[in-house]
mmCIF file of C-alpha atoms in Angstrom:
data_model
loop_
_atom_site.group_PDB
_atom_site.id
_atom_site.type_symbol
_atom_site.label_atom_id
_atom_site.label_comp_id
_atom_site.label_asym_id
_atom_site.label_seq_id
_atom_site.Cartn_x
_atom_site.Cartn_y
_atom_site.Cartn_z
ATOM 1 C CA MET A 1 15.854 -5.751 -13.721
ATOM 2 C CA THR A 2 14.290 -6.879 -11.151
ATOM 3 C CA ALA A 3 10.773 -4.579 -9.065
ATOM 4 C CA ALA A 4 13.301 -3.980 -6.096
ATOM 5 C CA VAL A 5 16.426 -3.264 -7.797
ATOM 6 C CA PHE A 6 13.728 -0.675 -9.783
ATOM 7 C CA TRP A 7 13.139 0.767 -6.687
ATOM 8 C CA ASP A 8 16.584 0.771 -4.109
ATOM 9 C CA ARG A 9 17.305 1.997 -7.385
ATOM 10 C CA ILE A 10 15.029 5.207 -7.530
ATOM 11 C CA ALA A 11 14.016 5.717 -3.743
ATOM 12 C CA PRO A 12 16.546 8.916 -2.944
ATOM 13 C CA ARG A 13 14.353 10.597 -6.776
ATOM 14 C CA TYR A 14 10.582 8.875 -5.101
ATOM 15 C CA ALA A 15 11.891 10.546 -1.671
ATOM 16 C CA THR A 16 11.783 13.861 -2.466
ATOM 17 C CA ARG A 17 9.375 13.992 -4.934
ATOM 18 C CA PRO A 18 6.421 15.877 -3.483
ATOM 19 C CA VAL A 19 3.261 14.387 -2.826
ATOM 20 C CA PRO A 20 0.795 14.706 -6.205
ATOM 21 C CA ASP A 21 -2.191 15.065 -4.624
ATOM 22 C CA ALA A 22 -1.966 16.431 -1.027
ATOM 23 C CA ASP A 23 -5.672 16.868 -0.320
ATOM 24 C CA ALA A 24 -6.496 13.688 -1.327
ATOM 25 C CA TYR A 25 -2.939 12.143 0.260
ATOM 26 C CA ALA A 26 -4.410 14.236 3.789
ATOM 27 C CA ALA A 27 -8.478 12.426 3.485
ATOM 28 C CA THR A 28 -6.877 9.049 2.855
ATOM 29 C CA LEU A 29 -5.696 9.610 6.048
ATOM 30 C CA GLU A 30 -8.034 10.807 7.763
ATOM 31 C CA ARG A 31 -11.154 8.208 6.637
ATOM 32 C CA THR A 32 -7.847 5.199 7.014
ATOM 33 C CA ARG A 33 -8.069 6.643 10.882
ATOM 34 C CA SER A 34 -11.101 6.538 11.193
ATOM 35 C CA TYR A 35 -10.920 2.833 11.450
ATOM 36 C CA LEU A 36 -7.817 2.655 13.852
ATOM 37 C CA SER A 37 -7.879 2.515 17.636
ATOM 38 C CA PRO A 38 -5.274 2.916 20.170
ATOM 39 C CA THR A 39 -4.745 -0.969 21.192
ATOM 40 C CA ASP A 40 -4.288 -2.012 17.394
ATOM 41 C CA THR A 41 -1.629 -3.400 15.817
ATOM 42 C CA VAL A 42 -1.489 -2.801 12.188
ATOM 43 C CA LEU A 43 1.056 -4.005 9.205
ATOM 44 C CA GLU A 44 1.725 -1.528 6.608
ATOM 45 C CA VAL A 45 2.760 -3.391 3.203
ATOM 46 C CA GLY A 46 4.650 -1.296 0.784
ATOM 47 C CA CYS A 47 6.098 1.480 3.131
ATOM 48 C CA GLY A 48 8.263 2.897 0.849
ATOM 49 C CA THR A 49 10.157 5.654 2.339
ATOM 50 C CA GLY A 50 8.165 4.947 5.366
ATOM 51 C CA THR A 51 6.340 8.378 5.257
ATOM 52 C CA THR A 52 2.732 7.487 6.388
ATOM 53 C CA ALA A 53 3.218 4.637 8.727
ATOM 54 C CA LEU A 54 5.129 7.877 11.111
ATOM 55 C CA LEU A 55 1.630 10.122 10.102
ATOM 56 C CA LEU A 56 -0.580 7.128 10.897
ATOM 57 C CA ALA A 57 1.732 6.120 14.298
ATOM 58 C CA PRO A 58 0.386 8.406 17.069
ATOM 59 C CA SER A 59 -3.449 6.197 16.594
ATOM 60 C CA VAL A 60 -2.783 2.933 16.743
ATOM 61 C CA ARG A 61 -0.596 0.903 19.554
ATOM 62 C CA HIS A 62 1.798 0.108 17.048
ATOM 63 C CA ILE A 63 3.228 -0.255 12.815
ATOM 64 C CA THR A 64 5.616 -3.282 11.857
ATOM 65 C CA ALA A 65 5.397 -0.944 8.334
ATOM 66 C CA THR A 66 7.147 -3.505 5.598
ATOM 67 C CA ASP A 67 8.459 -2.917 1.832
ATOM 68 C CA TYR A 68 10.653 -5.204 -0.203
ATOM 69 C CA ALA A 69 13.556 -2.250 -1.473
ATOM 70 C CA ALA A 70 16.113 -2.404 0.729
ATOM 71 C CA GLY A 71 16.380 1.168 -0.700
ATOM 72 C CA MET A 72 13.257 1.869 0.245
ATOM 73 C CA ILE A 73 13.492 1.104 4.206
ATOM 74 C CA ASP A 74 17.018 2.519 4.285
ATOM 75 C CA ILE A 75 15.387 6.466 3.772
ATOM 76 C CA ALA A 76 12.872 5.274 6.342
ATOM 77 C CA GLN A 77 14.694 3.820 8.829
ATOM 78 C CA ARG A 78 16.978 7.240 9.111
ATOM 79 C CA LYS A 79 13.109 9.171 8.986
ATOM 80 C CA HIS A 80 12.317 7.675 11.862
ATOM 81 C CA ALA A 81 15.780 7.831 13.565
ATOM 82 C CA GLU A 82 15.185 11.125 13.111
ATOM 83 C CA GLN A 83 11.869 12.021 13.829
ATOM 84 C CA GLY A 84 10.743 8.672 16.409
ATOM 85 C CA PRO A 85 8.562 7.584 17.147
ATOM 86 C CA ALA A 86 9.243 4.362 18.799
ATOM 87 C CA ASN A 87 6.082 2.367 18.192
ATOM 88 C CA VAL A 88 7.216 2.048 14.558
ATOM 89 C CA THR A 89 9.112 -1.079 13.315
ATOM 90 C CA PHE A 90 10.859 -0.685 10.085
ATOM 91 C CA ARG A 91 11.878 -4.061 7.909
ATOM 92 C CA GLN A 92 12.717 -5.012 4.409
ATOM 93 C CA ALA A 93 9.992 -8.290 3.751
ATOM 94 C CA GLY A 94 8.197 -9.040 0.844
ATOM 95 C CA LEU A 95 4.701 -9.842 0.292
ATOM 96 C CA SER A 96 4.968 -13.437 0.906
ATOM 97 C CA GLU A 97 7.407 -12.800 3.637
ATOM 98 C CA THR A 98 4.859 -13.832 6.740
ATOM 99 C CA ASP A 99 4.894 -14.714 10.404
ATOM 100 C CA SER A 100 2.911 -16.196 13.044
ATOM 101 C CA GLU A 101 1.356 -12.140 14.582
ATOM 102 C CA ARG A 102 -1.950 -11.190 13.071
ATOM 103 C CA TYR A 103 -3.129 -7.511 12.657
ATOM 104 C CA ASP A 104 -5.904 -5.841 13.833
ATOM 105 C CA ALA A 105 -5.049 -3.764 10.707
ATOM 106 C CA ILE A 106 -3.490 -4.733 7.271
ATOM 107 C CA LEU A 107 -2.665 -1.439 4.958
ATOM 108 C CA ALA A 108 -1.703 -1.576 1.319
ATOM 109 C CA PHE A 109 -1.078 2.254 -0.465
ATOM 110 C CA ASN A 110 0.191 2.170 -3.743
ATOM 111 C CA LEU A 111 1.040 -1.195 -3.583
ATOM 112 C CA LEU A 112 -1.249 -4.202 -5.280
ATOM 113 C CA HIS A 113 -1.459 -2.063 -8.943
ATOM 114 C CA LEU A 114 2.056 -3.245 -9.164
ATOM 115 C CA VAL A 115 2.017 -6.998 -8.149
ATOM 116 C CA THR A 116 2.404 -9.458 -11.161
ATOM 117 C CA ASP A 117 -0.515 -12.102 -8.627
ATOM 118 C CA VAL A 118 -3.197 -9.316 -7.089
ATOM 119 C CA PRO A 119 -5.697 -12.043 -5.719
ATOM 120 C CA GLY A 120 -2.774 -13.974 -4.176
ATOM 121 C CA ALA A 121 -1.743 -10.768 -2.397
ATOM 122 C CA VAL A 122 -4.974 -10.051 -1.249
ATOM 123 C CA ARG A 123 -5.249 -13.762 0.195
ATOM 124 C CA ILE A 124 -1.984 -13.656 2.288
ATOM 125 C CA LEU A 125 -2.546 -10.355 3.595
ATOM 126 C CA ALA A 126 -6.209 -11.337 3.899
ATOM 127 C CA ASP A 127 -4.665 -14.192 6.392
ATOM 128 C CA ARG A 128 -3.093 -12.488 8.315
ATOM 129 C CA LEU A 129 -5.912 -10.536 9.687
ATOM 130 C CA LYS A 130 -7.630 -10.885 12.975
ATOM 131 C CA SER A 131 -10.904 -11.762 12.677
ATOM 132 C CA GLY A 132 -13.484 -8.613 13.144
ATOM 133 C CA GLY A 133 -10.126 -6.627 11.836
ATOM 134 C CA HIS A 134 -9.809 -4.410 8.475
ATOM 135 C CA PHE A 135 -7.814 -4.352 5.113
ATOM 136 C CA ILE A 136 -7.538 -0.367 4.455
ATOM 137 C CA SER A 137 -5.979 -0.103 1.041
ATOM 138 C CA LYS A 138 -5.322 3.128 -2.226
ATOM 139 C CA THR A 139 -4.565 1.203 -5.374
ATOM 140 C CA ALA A 140 -4.442 2.520 -8.771
ATOM 141 C CA CYS A 141 -6.967 1.061 -10.491
ATOM 142 C CA LEU A 142 -5.409 2.067 -14.343
ATOM 143 C CA GLY A 143 -8.328 0.035 -16.534
ATOM 144 C CA ASP A 144 -10.833 2.424 -16.065
ATOM 145 C CA GLY A 145 -9.389 4.692 -18.537
ATOM 146 C CA ALA A 146 -5.837 5.591 -18.534
ATOM 147 C CA TRP A 147 -5.566 3.306 -22.192
ATOM 148 C CA PRO A 148 -2.640 5.891 -23.378
ATOM 149 C CA LEU A 149 -1.115 4.154 -20.057
ATOM 150 C CA ARG A 150 -0.842 0.560 -22.103
ATOM 151 C CA LEU A 151 1.912 1.525 -24.694
ATOM 152 C CA VAL A 152 3.772 3.651 -22.499
ATOM 153 C CA ILE A 153 4.774 1.809 -19.277
ATOM 154 C CA PRO A 154 5.158 -0.984 -21.316
ATOM 155 C CA ALA A 155 7.954 1.026 -23.399
ATOM 156 C CA MET A 156 8.873 2.403 -20.030
ATOM 157 C CA ARG A 157 9.444 -0.669 -18.438
ATOM 158 C CA ALA A 158 11.666 -1.981 -21.698
ATOM 159 C CA ILE A 159 14.547 0.757 -21.226
ATOM 160 C CA GLY A 160 14.924 0.218 -17.697
ATOM 161 C CA LYS A 161 11.587 3.222 -16.769
ATOM 162 C CA ALA A 162 9.363 2.265 -15.331
ATOM 163 C CA PRO A 163 8.509 -0.927 -12.987
ATOM 164 C CA TYR A 164 5.386 -3.858 -13.732
ATOM 165 C CA VAL A 165 2.151 -2.063 -13.957
ATOM 166 C CA SER A 166 -0.803 -4.061 -14.081
ATOM 167 C CA PHE A 167 -4.332 -2.089 -15.494
ATOM 168 C CA LEU A 168 -7.267 -3.125 -12.817
ATOM 169 C CA ARG A 169 -10.672 -2.264 -12.767
ATOM 170 C CA ARG A 170 -12.324 -0.886 -9.565
ATOM 171 C CA THR A 171 -14.600 -3.758 -9.993
ATOM 172 C CA GLU A 172 -12.301 -6.179 -10.642
ATOM 173 C CA LEU A 173 -10.452 -5.537 -7.843
ATOM 174 C CA ASP A 174 -13.817 -5.245 -5.532
ATOM 175 C CA ALA A 175 -13.748 -8.866 -6.842
ATOM 176 C CA MET A 176 -11.090 -10.131 -5.808
ATOM 177 C CA VAL A 177 -11.233 -8.279 -2.358
ATOM 178 C CA GLU A 178 -14.537 -10.016 -2.023
ATOM 179 C CA ALA A 179 -12.789 -13.992 -2.520
ATOM 180 C CA ALA A 180 -10.306 -13.158 -0.568
ATOM 181 C CA GLY A 181 -12.753 -13.556 3.025
ATOM 182 C CA LEU A 182 -13.562 -9.616 2.919
ATOM 183 C CA ARG A 183 -16.619 -7.940 3.388
ATOM 184 C CA ILE A 184 -16.377 -3.932 1.700
ATOM 185 C CA VAL A 185 -17.519 -2.018 4.175
ATOM 186 C CA GLU A 186 -16.183 1.614 1.951
ATOM 187 C CA THR A 187 -14.893 2.682 -1.001
ATOM 188 C CA GLY A 188 -13.719 5.801 -2.465
ATOM 189 C CA GLY A 189 -11.305 7.867 -4.539
ATOM 190 C CA TYR A 190 -8.821 10.320 -3.327
ATOM 191 C CA PRO A 191 -8.616 11.654 -6.247
ATOM 192 C CA ALA A 192 -11.902 10.619 -7.445
ATOM 193 C CA ALA A 193 -10.049 9.866 -11.266
ATOM 194 C CA ARG A 194 -7.642 6.819 -11.231
ATOM 195 C CA ASN A 195 -7.527 5.901 -7.272
ATOM 196 C CA HIS A 196 -9.946 2.964 -5.555
ATOM 197 C CA PHE A 197 -9.892 3.238 -1.839
ATOM 198 C CA ILE A 198 -10.898 -0.087 -0.267
ATOM 199 C CA VAL A 199 -11.434 -0.775 3.495
ATOM 200 C CA ALA A 200 -12.635 -4.258 3.742
ATOM 201 C CA ARG A 201 -13.207 -5.834 6.555
ATOM 202 C CA LYS A 202 -13.222 -10.100 7.805
ATOM 203 C CA PRO A 203 -15.688 -11.834 9.285
#
């Protein structure tokens, strides 16, 4: 089963699942907004069902939000039709599907641990940033603890109950971001136990 098929299949259930840690999510949004301005054009990759893009839209000029799973984008577009705002565009696209536009900020939340080539993904996204722009991500770094999941996740993948997951460490992810030519200006944990929040600036 491909990753896109997996996420298409679970999209309806994913859309109804409550945020596991509302306080951590609110903190992520607050820190992200502090790096955005009303003149910014923003790209969010791996946008899922669109909640984050819709919440951040009032803080920027325009957000393009993408996901490679058609089921996720269908739900995001339905939310958009019901809620607005007008300055959000949802479209189905993978990380490697680039366009000519360069962005003031690129967001990748709960995504990088789900891709097979993390350094390559970060390089692609860094290339799409304007000089002075910010790459903002939050990633489950399961290489820092969570050892039982090393056994559980492969078993669940074998029966189609889990996607590919890499066991990144925070230090490894920081090094990948810096190797892409970005300078880390802030890190955090929201929540601290597992998720690694990074803001990095393109010189």
